[in-house]
Amino acid sequence: MSDRVLQRLARMNKTAAFLGAAALVFLGLLLPGIVGATVLILISVGLVWVLTKTWPVTPAPARVPRVLILTLLVVVAAYKAS
């Protein structure tokens, strides 16, 4: 199943995928409290899944910003939940 999902993600328009993810993050930031935190955590879980699947083929310099952005997203979600 994960191979099909990854193949489908690879065929997606990269601009549309970025804008969709940015819209979801923006929505999570705007929604109050636990609801916004839940949206941000769900996005984080999806990003962790993609990151673990693509880690072996990701160039080393590209890994650092991805992990930093993911960490920032989780920190903001934790802040919103508290």
PDB file of C-alpha atoms in Angstrom:
ATOM      1  CA  MET A   1       0.000   0.000   0.000  1.00  0.00           C
ATOM      2  CA  SER A   2       2.750   2.471   0.888  1.00  0.00           C
ATOM      3  CA  ASP A   3       4.323   1.984  -2.540  1.00  0.00           C
ATOM      4  CA  ARG A   4       1.089   3.035  -4.227  1.00  0.00           C
ATOM      5  CA  VAL A   5       0.807   6.105  -2.022  1.00  0.00           C
ATOM      6  CA  LEU A   6       4.415   7.096  -2.728  1.00  0.00           C
ATOM      7  CA  GLN A   7       3.910   6.612  -6.474  1.00  0.00           C
ATOM      8  CA  ARG A   8       0.826   8.779  -6.362  1.00  0.00           C
ATOM      9  CA  LEU A   9       2.673  11.459  -4.403  1.00  0.00           C
ATOM     10  CA  ALA A  10       5.511  11.375  -6.947  1.00  0.00           C
ATOM     11  CA  ARG A  11       3.032  12.067  -9.766  1.00  0.00           C
ATOM     12  CA  MET A  12       1.459  15.044  -8.006  1.00  0.00           C
ATOM     13  CA  ASN A  13       2.090  18.573  -9.137  1.00  0.00           C
ATOM     14  CA  LYS A  14       4.755  19.805  -6.722  1.00  0.00           C
ATOM     15  CA  THR A  15       3.348  23.325  -6.567  1.00  0.00           C
ATOM     16  CA  ALA A  16      -0.133  22.037  -5.767  1.00  0.00           C
ATOM     17  CA  ALA A  17       1.241  19.707  -3.082  1.00  0.00           C
ATOM     18  CA  PHE A  18       3.184  22.569  -1.495  1.00  0.00           C
ATOM     19  CA  LEU A  19       0.213  24.935  -1.567  1.00  0.00           C
ATOM     20  CA  GLY A  20      -2.085  22.264  -0.142  1.00  0.00           C
ATOM     21  CA  ALA A  21       0.320  21.512   2.716  1.00  0.00           C
ATOM     22  CA  ALA A  22       0.831  25.233   3.357  1.00  0.00           C
ATOM     23  CA  ALA A  23      -2.945  25.755   3.482  1.00  0.00           C
ATOM     24  CA  LEU A  24      -3.331  22.935   6.018  1.00  0.00           C
ATOM     25  CA  VAL A  25      -0.549  24.348   8.197  1.00  0.00           C
ATOM     26  CA  PHE A  26      -2.117  27.809   7.984  1.00  0.00           C
ATOM     27  CA  LEU A  27      -5.481  26.304   8.953  1.00  0.00           C
ATOM     28  CA  GLY A  28      -3.873  24.539  11.907  1.00  0.00           C
ATOM     29  CA  LEU A  29      -2.285  27.787  13.029  1.00  0.00           C
ATOM     30  CA  LEU A  30      -5.568  29.682  12.788  1.00  0.00           C
ATOM     31  CA  LEU A  31      -7.800  27.118  14.483  1.00  0.00           C
ATOM     32  CA  PRO A  32      -7.961  27.537  18.247  1.00  0.00           C
ATOM     33  CA  GLY A  33      -6.377  25.309  20.872  1.00  0.00           C
ATOM     34  CA  ILE A  34      -6.596  21.562  20.641  1.00  0.00           C
ATOM     35  CA  VAL A  35      -8.337  21.581  17.249  1.00  0.00           C
ATOM     36  CA  GLY A  36      -5.473  23.462  15.613  1.00  0.00           C
ATOM     37  CA  ALA A  37      -2.930  21.344  17.471  1.00  0.00           C
ATOM     38  CA  THR A  38      -4.623  18.179  16.198  1.00  0.00           C
ATOM     39  CA  VAL A  39      -4.431  19.408  12.608  1.00  0.00           C
ATOM     40  CA  LEU A  40      -0.749  20.241  13.044  1.00  0.00           C
ATOM     41  CA  ILE A  41       0.007  16.863  14.652  1.00  0.00           C
ATOM     42  CA  LEU A  42      -1.780  15.016  11.835  1.00  0.00           C
ATOM     43  CA  ILE A  43       0.297  16.937   9.298  1.00  0.00           C
ATOM     44  CA  SER A  44       3.422  16.107  11.298  1.00  0.00           C
ATOM     45  CA  VAL A  45       2.575  12.405  11.350  1.00  0.00           C
ATOM     46  CA  GLY A  46       2.123  12.430   7.580  1.00  0.00           C
ATOM     47  CA  LEU A  47       5.407  14.259   7.101  1.00  0.00           C
ATOM     48  CA  VAL A  48       7.235  11.811   9.374  1.00  0.00           C
ATOM     49  CA  TRP A  49       5.862   8.930   7.331  1.00  0.00           C
ATOM     50  CA  VAL A  50       6.998  10.500   4.046  1.00  0.00           C
ATOM     51  CA  LEU A  51      10.366  11.414   5.567  1.00  0.00           C
ATOM     52  CA  THR A  52      11.007   7.850   6.748  1.00  0.00           C
ATOM     53  CA  LYS A  53      10.132   6.436   3.338  1.00  0.00           C
ATOM     54  CA  THR A  54      12.279   8.916   1.397  1.00  0.00           C
ATOM     55  CA  TRP A  55      15.221   9.182   3.827  1.00  0.00           C
ATOM     56  CA  PRO A  56      17.539   6.780   1.941  1.00  0.00           C
ATOM     57  CA  VAL A  57      17.211   8.730  -1.329  1.00  0.00           C
ATOM     58  CA  THR A  58      17.234  12.214   0.184  1.00  0.00           C
ATOM     59  CA  PRO A  59      20.558  14.059  -0.180  1.00  0.00           C
ATOM     60  CA  ALA A  60      22.187  14.819   3.179  1.00  0.00           C
ATOM     61  CA  PRO A  61      22.021  18.633   2.822  1.00  0.00           C
ATOM     62  CA  ALA A  62      18.247  18.444   2.254  1.00  0.00           C
ATOM     63  CA  ARG A  63      17.645  16.393   5.402  1.00  0.00           C
ATOM     64  CA  VAL A  64      18.522  19.115   7.900  1.00  0.00           C
ATOM     65  CA  PRO A  65      15.891  21.687   6.825  1.00  0.00           C
ATOM     66  CA  ARG A  66      13.227  18.999   6.603  1.00  0.00           C
ATOM     67  CA  VAL A  67      13.899  17.812  10.139  1.00  0.00           C
ATOM     68  CA  LEU A  68      14.032  21.408  11.428  1.00  0.00           C
ATOM     69  CA  ILE A  69      10.693  22.289   9.839  1.00  0.00           C
ATOM     70  CA  LEU A  70       9.129  19.123  11.219  1.00  0.00           C
ATOM     71  CA  THR A  71      10.490  19.897  14.679  1.00  0.00           C
ATOM     72  CA  LEU A  72       9.134  23.446  14.512  1.00  0.00           C
ATOM     73  CA  LEU A  73       5.724  22.119  13.484  1.00  0.00           C
ATOM     74  CA  VAL A  74       5.613  19.727  16.455  1.00  0.00           C
ATOM     75  CA  VAL A  75       6.736  22.472  18.870  1.00  0.00           C
ATOM     76  CA  VAL A  76       4.016  24.825  17.619  1.00  0.00           C
ATOM     77  CA  ALA A  77       1.433  22.037  17.924  1.00  0.00           C
ATOM     78  CA  ALA A  78       2.524  21.341  21.505  1.00  0.00           C
ATOM     79  CA  TYR A  79       2.314  25.048  22.307  1.00  0.00           C
ATOM     80  CA  LYS A  80      -1.203  25.269  20.869  1.00  0.00           C
ATOM     81  CA  ALA A  81      -2.298  22.181  22.817  1.00  0.00           C
ATOM     82  CA  SER A  82      -1.174  23.608  26.160  1.00  0.00           C
TER      83      SER A  82
END
